[in-house]
PDB file of C-alpha atoms in Angstrom:
ATOM      1  CA  GLN A 597      35.208  16.045  80.609  1.00  0.00           C
ATOM      2  CA  PRO A 598      38.973  15.352  80.778  1.00  0.00           C
ATOM      3  CA  GLN A 599      40.841  17.743  82.763  1.00  0.00           C
ATOM      4  CA  LEU A 600      44.472  17.003  81.789  1.00  0.00           C
ATOM      5  CA  VAL A 601      47.921  18.061  83.719  1.00  0.00           C
ATOM      6  CA  GLU A 602      51.284  16.756  82.600  1.00  0.00           C
ATOM      7  CA  SER A 603      54.494  16.457  84.498  1.00  0.00           C
ATOM      8  CA  GLY A 604      57.956  15.039  84.638  1.00  0.00           C
ATOM      9  CA  GLY A 605      59.218  17.275  82.261  1.00  0.00           C
ATOM     10  CA  GLY A 606      63.049  18.957  82.792  1.00  0.00           C
ATOM     11  CA  SER A 607      66.463  18.618  81.537  1.00  0.00           C
ATOM     12  CA  VAL A 608      68.516  15.957  80.436  1.00  0.00           C
ATOM     13  CA  GLN A 609      71.687  15.184  78.757  1.00  0.00           C
ATOM     14  CA  ALA A 610      71.591  13.474  75.259  1.00  0.00           C
ATOM     15  CA  GLY A 611      71.168   9.765  75.494  1.00  0.00           C
ATOM     16  CA  GLY A 612      68.958  10.243  79.031  1.00  0.00           C
ATOM     17  CA  SER A 613      65.652   9.242  79.684  1.00  0.00           C
ATOM     18  CA  LEU A 614      62.782  10.993  80.900  1.00  0.00           C
ATOM     19  CA  ARG A 615      59.194   9.635  82.082  1.00  0.00           C
ATOM     20  CA  LEU A 616      56.072  12.159  81.426  1.00  0.00           C
ATOM     21  CA  SER A 617      52.737  11.605  83.144  1.00  0.00           C
ATOM     22  CA  CYS A 618      49.348  12.955  82.310  1.00  0.00           C
ATOM     23  CA  THR A 619      46.769  12.839  85.023  1.00  0.00           C
ATOM     24  CA  ASP A 620      43.054  13.247  84.334  1.00  0.00           C
ATOM     25  CA  SER A 621      40.881  14.425  87.313  1.00  0.00           C
ATOM     26  CA  GLY A 622      37.805  14.606  85.015  1.00  0.00           C
ATOM     27  CA  LEU A 623      37.147  10.774  86.078  1.00  0.00           C
ATOM     28  CA  THR A 624      36.488  10.064  82.503  1.00  0.00           C
ATOM     29  CA  PHE A 625      39.985   8.609  81.698  1.00  0.00           C
ATOM     30  CA  ASP A 626      38.804   5.354  80.142  1.00  0.00           C
ATOM     31  CA  ASP A 627      36.452   6.850  77.484  1.00  0.00           C
ATOM     32  CA  TYR A 628      39.276   8.513  75.911  1.00  0.00           C
ATOM     33  CA  ALA A 629      42.158   7.806  73.646  1.00  0.00           C
ATOM     34  CA  MET A 630      45.137   9.345  74.766  1.00  0.00           C
ATOM     35  CA  ALA A 631      47.874  11.083  72.725  1.00  0.00           C
ATOM     36  CA  TRP A 632      51.101  13.219  73.214  1.00  0.00           C
ATOM     37  CA  PHE A 633      51.928  15.997  71.009  1.00  0.00           C
ATOM     38  CA  ARG A 634      55.217  18.348  71.001  1.00  0.00           C
ATOM     39  CA  GLN A 635      55.894  21.341  70.049  1.00  0.00           C
ATOM     40  CA  ALA A 636      59.258  23.051  69.420  1.00  0.00           C
ATOM     41  CA  PRO A 637      60.016  26.762  69.596  1.00  0.00           C
ATOM     42  CA  GLY A 638      59.149  28.336  66.236  1.00  0.00           C
ATOM     43  CA  LYS A 639      57.677  24.924  64.877  1.00  0.00           C
ATOM     44  CA  GLU A 640      54.400  23.360  64.236  1.00  0.00           C
ATOM     45  CA  ARG A 641      52.389  21.120  66.993  1.00  0.00           C
ATOM     46  CA  ASP A 642      53.709  17.260  66.207  1.00  0.00           C
ATOM     47  CA  TRP A 643      51.818  14.429  66.893  1.00  0.00           C
ATOM     48  CA  VAL A 644      54.169  11.865  68.521  1.00  0.00           C
ATOM     49  CA  SER A 645      52.281   8.765  69.988  1.00  0.00           C
ATOM     50  CA  CYS A 646      48.820   7.720  70.592  1.00  0.00           C
ATOM     51  CA  ILE A 647      47.204   4.774  72.813  1.00  0.00           C
ATOM     52  CA  SER A 648      43.723   3.477  72.235  1.00  0.00           C
ATOM     53  CA  ARG A 649      41.269   3.343  75.462  1.00  0.00           C
ATOM     54  CA  ASN A 650      41.940  -0.291  76.482  1.00  0.00           C
ATOM     55  CA  ALA A 651      45.673   0.040  75.705  1.00  0.00           C
ATOM     56  CA  ASP A 652      45.318  -2.572  73.319  1.00  0.00           C
ATOM     57  CA  SER A 653      46.842  -0.911  70.043  1.00  0.00           C
ATOM     58  CA  THR A 654      49.797   1.934  70.254  1.00  0.00           C
ATOM     59  CA  TYR A 655      50.943   4.205  67.522  1.00  0.00           C
ATOM     60  CA  TYR A 656      54.223   6.279  67.101  1.00  0.00           C
ATOM     61  CA  ALA A 657      55.617   8.923  64.932  1.00  0.00           C
ATOM     62  CA  ASP A 658      58.833   7.299  62.890  1.00  0.00           C
ATOM     63  CA  SER A 659      60.933   9.921  64.748  1.00  0.00           C
ATOM     64  CA  VAL A 660      60.350   8.298  68.189  1.00  0.00           C
ATOM     65  CA  LYS A 661      59.762   4.824  67.392  1.00  0.00           C
ATOM     66  CA  GLY A 662      62.060   2.176  69.132  1.00  0.00           C
ATOM     67  CA  ARG A 663      63.057   5.116  71.796  1.00  0.00           C
ATOM     68  CA  PHE A 664      59.663   6.344  72.973  1.00  0.00           C
ATOM     69  CA  THR A 665      56.589   3.974  74.767  1.00  0.00           C
ATOM     70  CA  ILE A 666      53.459   5.294  75.442  1.00  0.00           C
ATOM     71  CA  SER A 667      51.413   3.488  78.105  1.00  0.00           C
ATOM     72  CA  ARG A 668      48.271   4.069  80.359  1.00  0.00           C
ATOM     73  CA  ASP A 669      47.098   3.106  83.644  1.00  0.00           C
ATOM     74  CA  ASN A 670      43.099   3.505  83.668  1.00  0.00           C
ATOM     75  CA  ALA A 671      42.770   2.955  87.393  1.00  0.00           C
ATOM     76  CA  LYS A 672      44.854   5.466  88.252  1.00  0.00           C
ATOM     77  CA  ASN A 673      43.672   7.854  85.723  1.00  0.00           C
ATOM     78  CA  THR A 674      47.100   8.272  84.088  1.00  0.00           C
ATOM     79  CA  LEU A 675      49.122   8.385  80.721  1.00  0.00           C
ATOM     80  CA  TYR A 676      52.752   8.038  80.634  1.00  0.00           C
ATOM     81  CA  LEU A 677      55.415   8.425  78.021  1.00  0.00           C
ATOM     82  CA  GLN A 678      58.801   6.805  78.349  1.00  0.00           C
ATOM     83  CA  MET A 679      61.559   8.439  76.371  1.00  0.00           C
ATOM     84  CA  ASN A 680      64.853   6.971  76.060  1.00  0.00           C
ATOM     85  CA  GLY A 681      67.602   7.879  73.915  1.00  0.00           C
ATOM     86  CA  LEU A 682      66.739  11.450  73.982  1.00  0.00           C
ATOM     87  CA  LYS A 683      68.339  13.583  71.512  1.00  0.00           C
ATOM     88  CA  PRO A 684      68.544  17.374  71.189  1.00  0.00           C
ATOM     89  CA  GLU A 685      65.649  17.325  68.537  1.00  0.00           C
ATOM     90  CA  ASP A 686      63.417  16.018  71.158  1.00  0.00           C
ATOM     91  CA  THR A 687      63.423  19.057  73.002  1.00  0.00           C
ATOM     92  CA  ALA A 688      59.997  20.849  73.033  1.00  0.00           C
ATOM     93  CA  MET A 689      56.739  21.151  75.159  1.00  0.00           C
ATOM     94  CA  TYR A 690      55.060  17.901  75.548  1.00  0.00           C
ATOM     95  CA  TYR A 691      51.383  17.992  75.730  1.00  0.00           C
ATOM     96  CA  CYS A 692      48.670  15.209  76.499  1.00  0.00           C
ATOM     97  CA  ALA A 693      45.574  15.034  74.587  1.00  0.00           C
ATOM     98  CA  ALA A 694      42.326  13.080  74.432  1.00  0.00           C
ATOM     99  CA  SER A 695      39.785  12.100  72.071  1.00  0.00           C
ATOM    100  CA  PRO A 696      37.513   9.235  71.104  1.00  0.00           C
ATOM    101  CA  GLY A 697      40.107   7.496  69.015  1.00  0.00           C
ATOM    102  CA  CYS A 698      43.411   7.219  67.859  1.00  0.00           C
ATOM    103  CA  ARG A 699      42.308   6.584  64.243  1.00  0.00           C
ATOM    104  CA  THR A 700      39.658   8.160  62.308  1.00  0.00           C
ATOM    105  CA  ALA A 701      36.856   6.331  60.516  1.00  0.00           C
ATOM    106  CA  SER A 702      38.560   6.166  57.559  1.00  0.00           C
ATOM    107  CA  GLY A 703      41.489   4.665  59.094  1.00  0.00           C
ATOM    108  CA  ASP A 704      43.893   7.602  59.014  1.00  0.00           C
ATOM    109  CA  ARG A 705      45.876   9.025  61.922  1.00  0.00           C
ATOM    110  CA  ASN A 706      43.550  11.178  63.963  1.00  0.00           C
ATOM    111  CA  LEU A 707      44.676  14.582  64.752  1.00  0.00           C
ATOM    112  CA  ASP A 708      41.567  16.158  65.956  1.00  0.00           C
ATOM    113  CA  PHE A 709      42.048  15.919  69.553  1.00  0.00           C
ATOM    114  CA  ALA A 710      39.273  18.216  71.757  1.00  0.00           C
ATOM    115  CA  HIS A 711      41.039  18.195  74.945  1.00  0.00           C
ATOM    116  CA  TRP A 712      44.665  19.301  76.200  1.00  0.00           C
ATOM    117  CA  GLY A 713      46.941  19.712  78.917  1.00  0.00           C
ATOM    118  CA  PRO A 714      48.821  22.942  79.711  1.00  0.00           C
ATOM    119  CA  GLY A 715      52.316  21.129  78.668  1.00  0.00           C
ATOM    120  CA  THR A 716      55.484  20.376  80.369  1.00  0.00           C
ATOM    121  CA  GLN A 717      58.731  21.282  78.837  1.00  0.00           C
ATOM    122  CA  VAL A 718      61.409  18.760  78.041  1.00  0.00           C
ATOM    123  CA  SER A 719      64.932  19.921  77.243  1.00  0.00           C
ATOM    124  CA  VAL A 720      67.633  17.500  76.124  1.00  0.00           C
ATOM    125  CA  LEU A 721      71.130  19.122  76.244  1.00  0.00           C
ATOM    126  CA  SER A 722      73.991  18.144  73.575  1.00  0.00           C
TER     127      SER A 722
END
């Protein structure tokens, strides 16, 4: 099963960029769709983006569309999240997660992810 570890978080000024990475050491990376979630202090965890197993489909929350780009390199067992135009409201702990698909059988957004990394903190300073 996936063993996920995020990296690349840090502090950045508003308008800046960060690239998050998530590496899977479980050698099952391309069996899973991969997603990014985030959770700010005192708030619920929010879905941010998802990418299909072969990267032919990507999905984004409205709050990050046009600013964030999800990608993956299956040869390197690595998921990425390029974050541009960062805003203070993007401040959160960011988690990568793995699941069989980005969509449920009925076509809804899949929020049921069984495998999670420990998270990486992103802080955007105003």
